[in-house]
XYZ file of N, CA and C in Angstrom:
387
model
N -17.226 -24.814 -15.791
C -16.416 -25.015 -14.603
C -15.076 -24.316 -14.786
N -14.573 -23.734 -13.716
C -13.333 -22.964 -13.786
C -12.137 -23.886 -13.939
N -11.151 -23.390 -14.680
C -9.931 -24.162 -14.897
C -8.894 -23.767 -13.849
N -8.080 -24.731 -13.430
C -7.012 -24.460 -12.487
C -7.346 -24.958 -11.100
N -6.343 -24.905 -10.268
C -6.496 -25.342 -8.887
C -7.286 -24.304 -8.089
N -7.931 -24.755 -7.051
C -8.761 -23.876 -6.235
C -7.990 -22.670 -5.713
N -6.733 -22.883 -5.274
C -5.943 -21.775 -4.750
C -5.594 -20.769 -5.848
N -5.368 -21.230 -7.073
C -5.092 -20.324 -8.190
C -6.311 -19.480 -8.515
N -7.463 -20.094 -8.482
C -8.708 -19.378 -8.771
C -8.948 -18.314 -7.718
N -8.735 -18.670 -6.443
C -8.918 -17.707 -5.354
C -7.923 -16.560 -5.464
N -6.671 -16.877 -5.790
C -5.646 -15.845 -5.913
C -6.005 -14.841 -7.010
N -6.458 -15.336 -8.152
C -6.852 -14.455 -9.257
C -8.053 -13.593 -8.875
N -9.021 -14.196 -8.198
C -10.208 -13.453 -7.788
C -9.858 -12.363 -6.779
N -8.984 -12.670 -5.822
C -8.612 -11.698 -4.801
C -7.793 -10.549 -5.375
N -6.985 -10.822 -6.401
C -6.194 -9.747 -6.989
C -7.074 -8.744 -7.726
N -8.179 -9.204 -8.275
C -9.077 -8.264 -8.957
C -9.884 -7.450 -7.958
N -10.119 -7.985 -6.765
C -10.917 -7.280 -5.757
C -10.083 -6.396 -4.835
N -8.754 -6.488 -4.922
C -7.894 -5.785 -3.977
C -8.027 -4.268 -4.136
N -7.981 -3.584 -3.002
C -8.093 -2.114 -2.971
C -6.821 -1.519 -3.553
N -6.949 -0.636 -4.569
C -5.770 -0.034 -5.186
C -5.477 1.345 -4.607
N -6.457 1.942 -3.939
C -6.214 3.241 -3.305
C -5.421 3.029 -2.020
N -4.668 4.051 -1.582
C -3.899 3.887 -0.334
C -4.843 3.738 0.856
N -4.538 2.802 1.720
C -5.408 2.541 2.859
C -4.593 2.012 4.030
N -5.243 1.958 5.175
C -4.656 1.373 6.383
C -5.771 0.666 7.140
N -5.441 -0.482 7.700
C -6.417 -1.267 8.455
C -5.869 -1.554 9.845
N -6.753 -1.500 10.817
C -6.404 -1.878 12.183
C -7.330 -3.009 12.578
N -6.753 -4.164 12.855
C -7.556 -5.328 13.226
C -7.624 -5.457 14.739
N -8.763 -5.858 15.213
C -8.994 -6.136 16.636
C -8.671 -4.950 17.528
N -9.125 -3.767 17.131
C -8.971 -2.584 17.982
C -9.868 -2.761 19.189
N -9.375 -2.446 20.355
C -10.108 -2.690 21.602
C -11.106 -1.563 21.847
N -12.040 -1.408 20.913
C -13.078 -0.384 21.010
C -14.297 -0.898 20.255
N -15.477 -0.561 20.726
C -16.671 -1.059 20.068
C -16.897 -0.326 18.747
N -17.661 -0.939 17.865
C -17.922 -0.374 16.548
C -18.694 0.939 16.666
N -19.667 0.992 17.556
C -20.469 2.211 17.724
C -19.602 3.399 18.116
N -18.698 3.189 19.062
C -17.852 4.286 19.543
C -16.862 4.725 18.470
N -16.374 3.784 17.679
C -15.460 4.139 16.593
C -16.197 4.900 15.495
N -17.437 4.520 15.214
C -18.196 5.150 14.127
C -18.531 6.607 14.435
N -18.682 6.986 15.687
C -18.914 8.389 16.027
C -17.779 9.257 15.497
N -16.557 8.786 15.688
C -15.384 9.547 15.258
C -15.200 9.437 13.744
N -15.411 8.252 13.183
C -15.243 8.069 11.742
C -16.227 8.918 10.943
N -17.443 9.079 11.453
C -18.433 9.907 10.765
C -17.991 11.369 10.702
N -17.216 11.800 11.690
C -16.775 13.197 11.744
C -15.704 13.503 10.702
N -14.912 12.492 10.290
C -13.811 12.760 9.357
C -14.091 12.296 7.934
N -15.165 11.570 7.711
C -15.445 11.031 6.375
C -15.635 12.163 5.364
N -14.894 12.100 4.254
C -15.007 13.084 3.191
C -14.155 14.327 3.373
N -13.487 14.474 4.513
C -12.669 15.654 4.783
C -11.262 15.457 4.210
N -10.549 16.572 3.939
C -9.147 16.430 3.550
C -8.354 16.031 4.796
N -7.155 15.479 4.584
C -6.439 14.850 5.691
C -5.997 15.847 6.763
N -5.670 17.077 6.382
C -5.249 18.058 7.387
C -6.422 18.423 8.305
N -7.595 18.603 7.724
C -8.790 18.890 8.531
C -9.131 17.700 9.424
N -9.024 16.494 8.863
C -9.341 15.284 9.626
C -8.399 15.129 10.819
N -7.112 15.406 10.617
C -6.156 15.307 11.729
C -6.477 16.353 12.788
N -6.864 17.551 12.369
C -7.258 18.585 13.323
C -8.470 18.182 14.139
N -9.455 17.573 13.493
C -10.662 17.099 14.200
C -10.275 16.025 15.217
N -9.443 15.084 14.797
C -9.050 13.984 15.683
C -8.176 14.469 16.835
N -7.371 15.481 16.581
C -6.469 16.016 17.612
C -7.253 16.573 18.801
N -8.373 17.233 18.519
C -9.115 17.914 19.581
C -10.407 17.217 19.975
N -10.628 16.025 19.474
C -11.799 15.256 19.881
C -11.517 14.597 21.237
N -12.453 14.670 22.179
C -12.192 14.110 23.515
C -12.365 12.592 23.603
N -12.832 11.950 22.565
C -13.105 10.516 22.614
C -11.825 9.691 22.543
N -11.853 8.517 23.170
C -10.698 7.618 23.152
C -10.405 7.134 21.736
N -11.455 6.887 20.962
C -11.285 6.355 19.609
C -10.523 7.320 18.713
N -10.581 8.611 19.000
C -9.926 9.587 18.129
C -8.407 9.403 18.122
N -7.821 9.034 19.250
C -6.370 8.810 19.302
C -5.984 7.596 18.460
N -6.782 6.540 18.538
C -6.519 5.325 17.771
C -6.672 5.599 16.275
N -7.730 6.307 15.911
C -8.009 6.581 14.504
C -7.010 7.581 13.936
N -6.536 8.519 14.753
C -5.530 9.484 14.293
C -4.242 8.752 13.896
N -3.833 7.802 14.702
C -2.637 7.023 14.402
C -2.829 6.218 13.111
N -4.024 5.665 12.921
C -4.330 4.898 11.722
C -4.353 5.798 10.489
N -4.900 7.001 10.624
C -4.940 7.952 9.513
C -3.530 8.370 9.105
N -2.668 8.603 10.084
C -1.285 8.964 9.770
C -0.563 7.817 9.069
N -0.911 6.589 9.408
C -0.342 5.429 8.726
C -0.805 5.377 7.273
N -2.092 5.663 7.041
C -2.623 5.667 5.675
C -1.973 6.774 4.850
N -1.728 7.936 5.463
C -1.065 9.045 4.769
C 0.364 8.651 4.398
N 1.063 8.004 5.326
C 2.426 7.555 5.054
C 2.444 6.515 3.934
N 1.457 5.627 3.910
C 1.357 4.647 2.827
C 1.172 5.342 1.486
N 0.326 6.367 1.461
C 0.063 7.086 0.215
C 1.316 7.800 -0.275
N 2.053 8.419 0.637
C 3.248 9.180 0.249
C 4.386 8.259 -0.181
N 4.645 7.207 0.602
C 5.808 6.368 0.352
C 5.573 5.294 -0.709
N 4.403 4.681 -0.719
C 4.157 3.577 -1.643
C 3.630 4.049 -2.993
N 2.772 5.075 -2.988
C 2.124 5.510 -4.223
C 2.631 6.857 -4.732
N 3.487 7.537 -3.973
C 4.048 8.811 -4.403
C 3.021 9.928 -4.506
N 1.985 9.886 -3.682
C 0.948 10.924 -3.718
C 1.359 12.115 -2.859
N 0.798 13.273 -3.180
C 1.076 14.498 -2.437
C 0.096 14.610 -1.275
N 0.602 14.886 -0.083
C -0.224 14.942 1.131
C -1.324 16.005 1.039
N -1.034 17.111 0.375
C -2.005 18.211 0.321
C -3.212 17.885 -0.560
N -3.096 16.870 -1.427
C -4.211 16.505 -2.316
C -5.061 15.355 -1.776
N -4.691 14.797 -0.638
C -5.395 13.611 -0.127
C -6.634 13.982 0.676
N -7.640 13.116 0.591
C -8.825 13.246 1.437
C -9.288 11.851 1.851
N -10.126 11.789 2.870
C -10.624 10.515 3.395
C -11.804 10.080 2.524
N -11.558 9.145 1.619
C -12.598 8.682 0.703
C -13.586 7.763 1.418
N -13.071 6.819 2.173
C -13.914 5.877 2.920
C -13.294 5.653 4.285
N -14.136 5.462 5.273
C -13.671 5.018 6.586
C -14.835 4.289 7.245
N -14.547 3.108 7.737
C -15.609 2.316 8.346
C -15.025 1.381 9.393
N -15.895 0.911 10.261
C -15.516 -0.037 11.309
C -16.440 -1.238 11.222
N -15.861 -2.411 11.348
C -16.635 -3.643 11.328
C -16.428 -4.412 12.614
N -17.375 -5.261 12.920
C -17.307 -6.018 14.159
C -16.215 -7.087 14.098
N -15.477 -7.233 15.176
C -14.442 -8.266 15.293
C -14.856 -9.215 16.427
N -13.912 -9.956 16.931
C -14.230 -10.911 17.992
C -14.645 -10.181 19.267
N -15.403 -10.857 20.082
C -15.853 -10.305 21.351
C -15.260 -11.147 22.476
N -14.579 -10.476 23.407
C -14.036 -11.187 24.562
C -15.141 -11.320 25.601
N -15.321 -12.515 26.108
C -16.388 -12.770 27.063
C -15.781 -12.935 28.449
N -16.227 -12.100 29.369
C -15.735 -12.131 30.740
C -16.916 -12.319 31.683
N -16.620 -12.669 32.927
C -17.682 -12.960 33.890
C -17.573 -12.001 35.071
N -18.717 -11.452 35.476
C -18.806 -10.581 36.651
C -19.589 -11.333 37.730
N -18.967 -11.640 38.861
C -19.702 -12.324 39.926
C -20.821 -11.429 40.475
N -21.961 -12.026 40.740
C -23.105 -11.299 41.275
C -23.605 -12.012 42.534
N -24.651 -11.488 43.090
C -25.171 -12.018 44.358
C -25.726 -13.431 44.181
N -25.718 -14.179 45.265
C -26.291 -15.510 45.374
C -25.684 -16.500 44.376
N -24.392 -16.349 44.104
C -23.680 -17.307 43.262
C -23.911 -17.154 41.776
N -24.589 -16.103 41.381
C -24.839 -15.911 39.949
C -23.612 -15.294 39.279
N -23.600 -15.355 37.961
C -22.513 -14.742 37.193
C -23.126 -14.029 35.995
N -22.798 -12.764 35.844
C -23.241 -11.992 34.679
C -22.106 -11.938 33.671
N -22.486 -11.968 32.415
C -21.481 -11.922 31.350
C -21.179 -10.477 30.970
N -19.895 -10.180 30.817
C -19.451 -8.884 30.314
C -18.872 -9.122 28.925
N -19.336 -8.366 27.934
C -18.859 -8.494 26.562
C -17.918 -7.335 26.250
N -16.663 -7.649 26.030
C -15.681 -6.632 25.670
C -15.510 -6.696 24.159
N -16.101 -5.725 23.482
C -16.175 -5.770 22.027
C -14.935 -5.173 21.376
N -14.580 -5.722 20.214
C -13.468 -5.210 19.437
C -13.952 -4.936 18.015
N -13.135 -4.219 17.244
C -13.559 -3.864 15.886
C -12.366 -3.828 14.944
N -12.661 -3.963 13.646
C -11.692 -3.783 12.575
C -11.983 -2.411 11.963
N -10.988 -1.524 11.952
C -11.175 -0.166 11.441
C -10.371 -0.021 10.149
N -10.988 0.543 9.114
C -10.336 0.742 7.822
C -10.489 2.198 7.396
N -9.387 2.776 6.902
C -9.412 4.128 6.334
C -8.829 4.046 4.934
N -9.583 4.556 3.941
C -9.145 4.583 2.552
C -9.028 6.034 2.118
N -7.883 6.387 1.549
C -7.637 7.752 1.078
C -7.727 7.796 -0.443
N -7.873 8.998 -0.975
C -7.874 9.198 -2.415
C -7.410 10.613 -2.710
N -7.012 10.864 -3.948
C -6.579 12.202 -4.348
C -7.735 12.972 -4.931
N -7.702 14.300 -4.731
C -8.739 15.173 -5.287
C -8.538 15.326 -6.777
């Protein structure tokens, strides 16, 4: 059996699992996971300058959101970890499902159809070459 209080045990466990590479997370982005993954698949593994170029000229709505998140991750790498921007690349990027807002659309004969407005958690992890 583990020694210490439950909160101490959790704190120690979480510190060992914490991401040490520079990253940025966006919680509850108002975009579905599928639509975000189309854009994330395009930048995965690319260096940051190429990734920003792809996001700049992508016509999808998610590209603007992800571009802002990528620039935040780059700023974290430069300011917090002292990394050089020219050596950075997108090591990981993924989107996970978040809460779903449930809305109602009135239909004929007193019926109501449900509209699901999906949200997602988007994460970008950078690394040096």
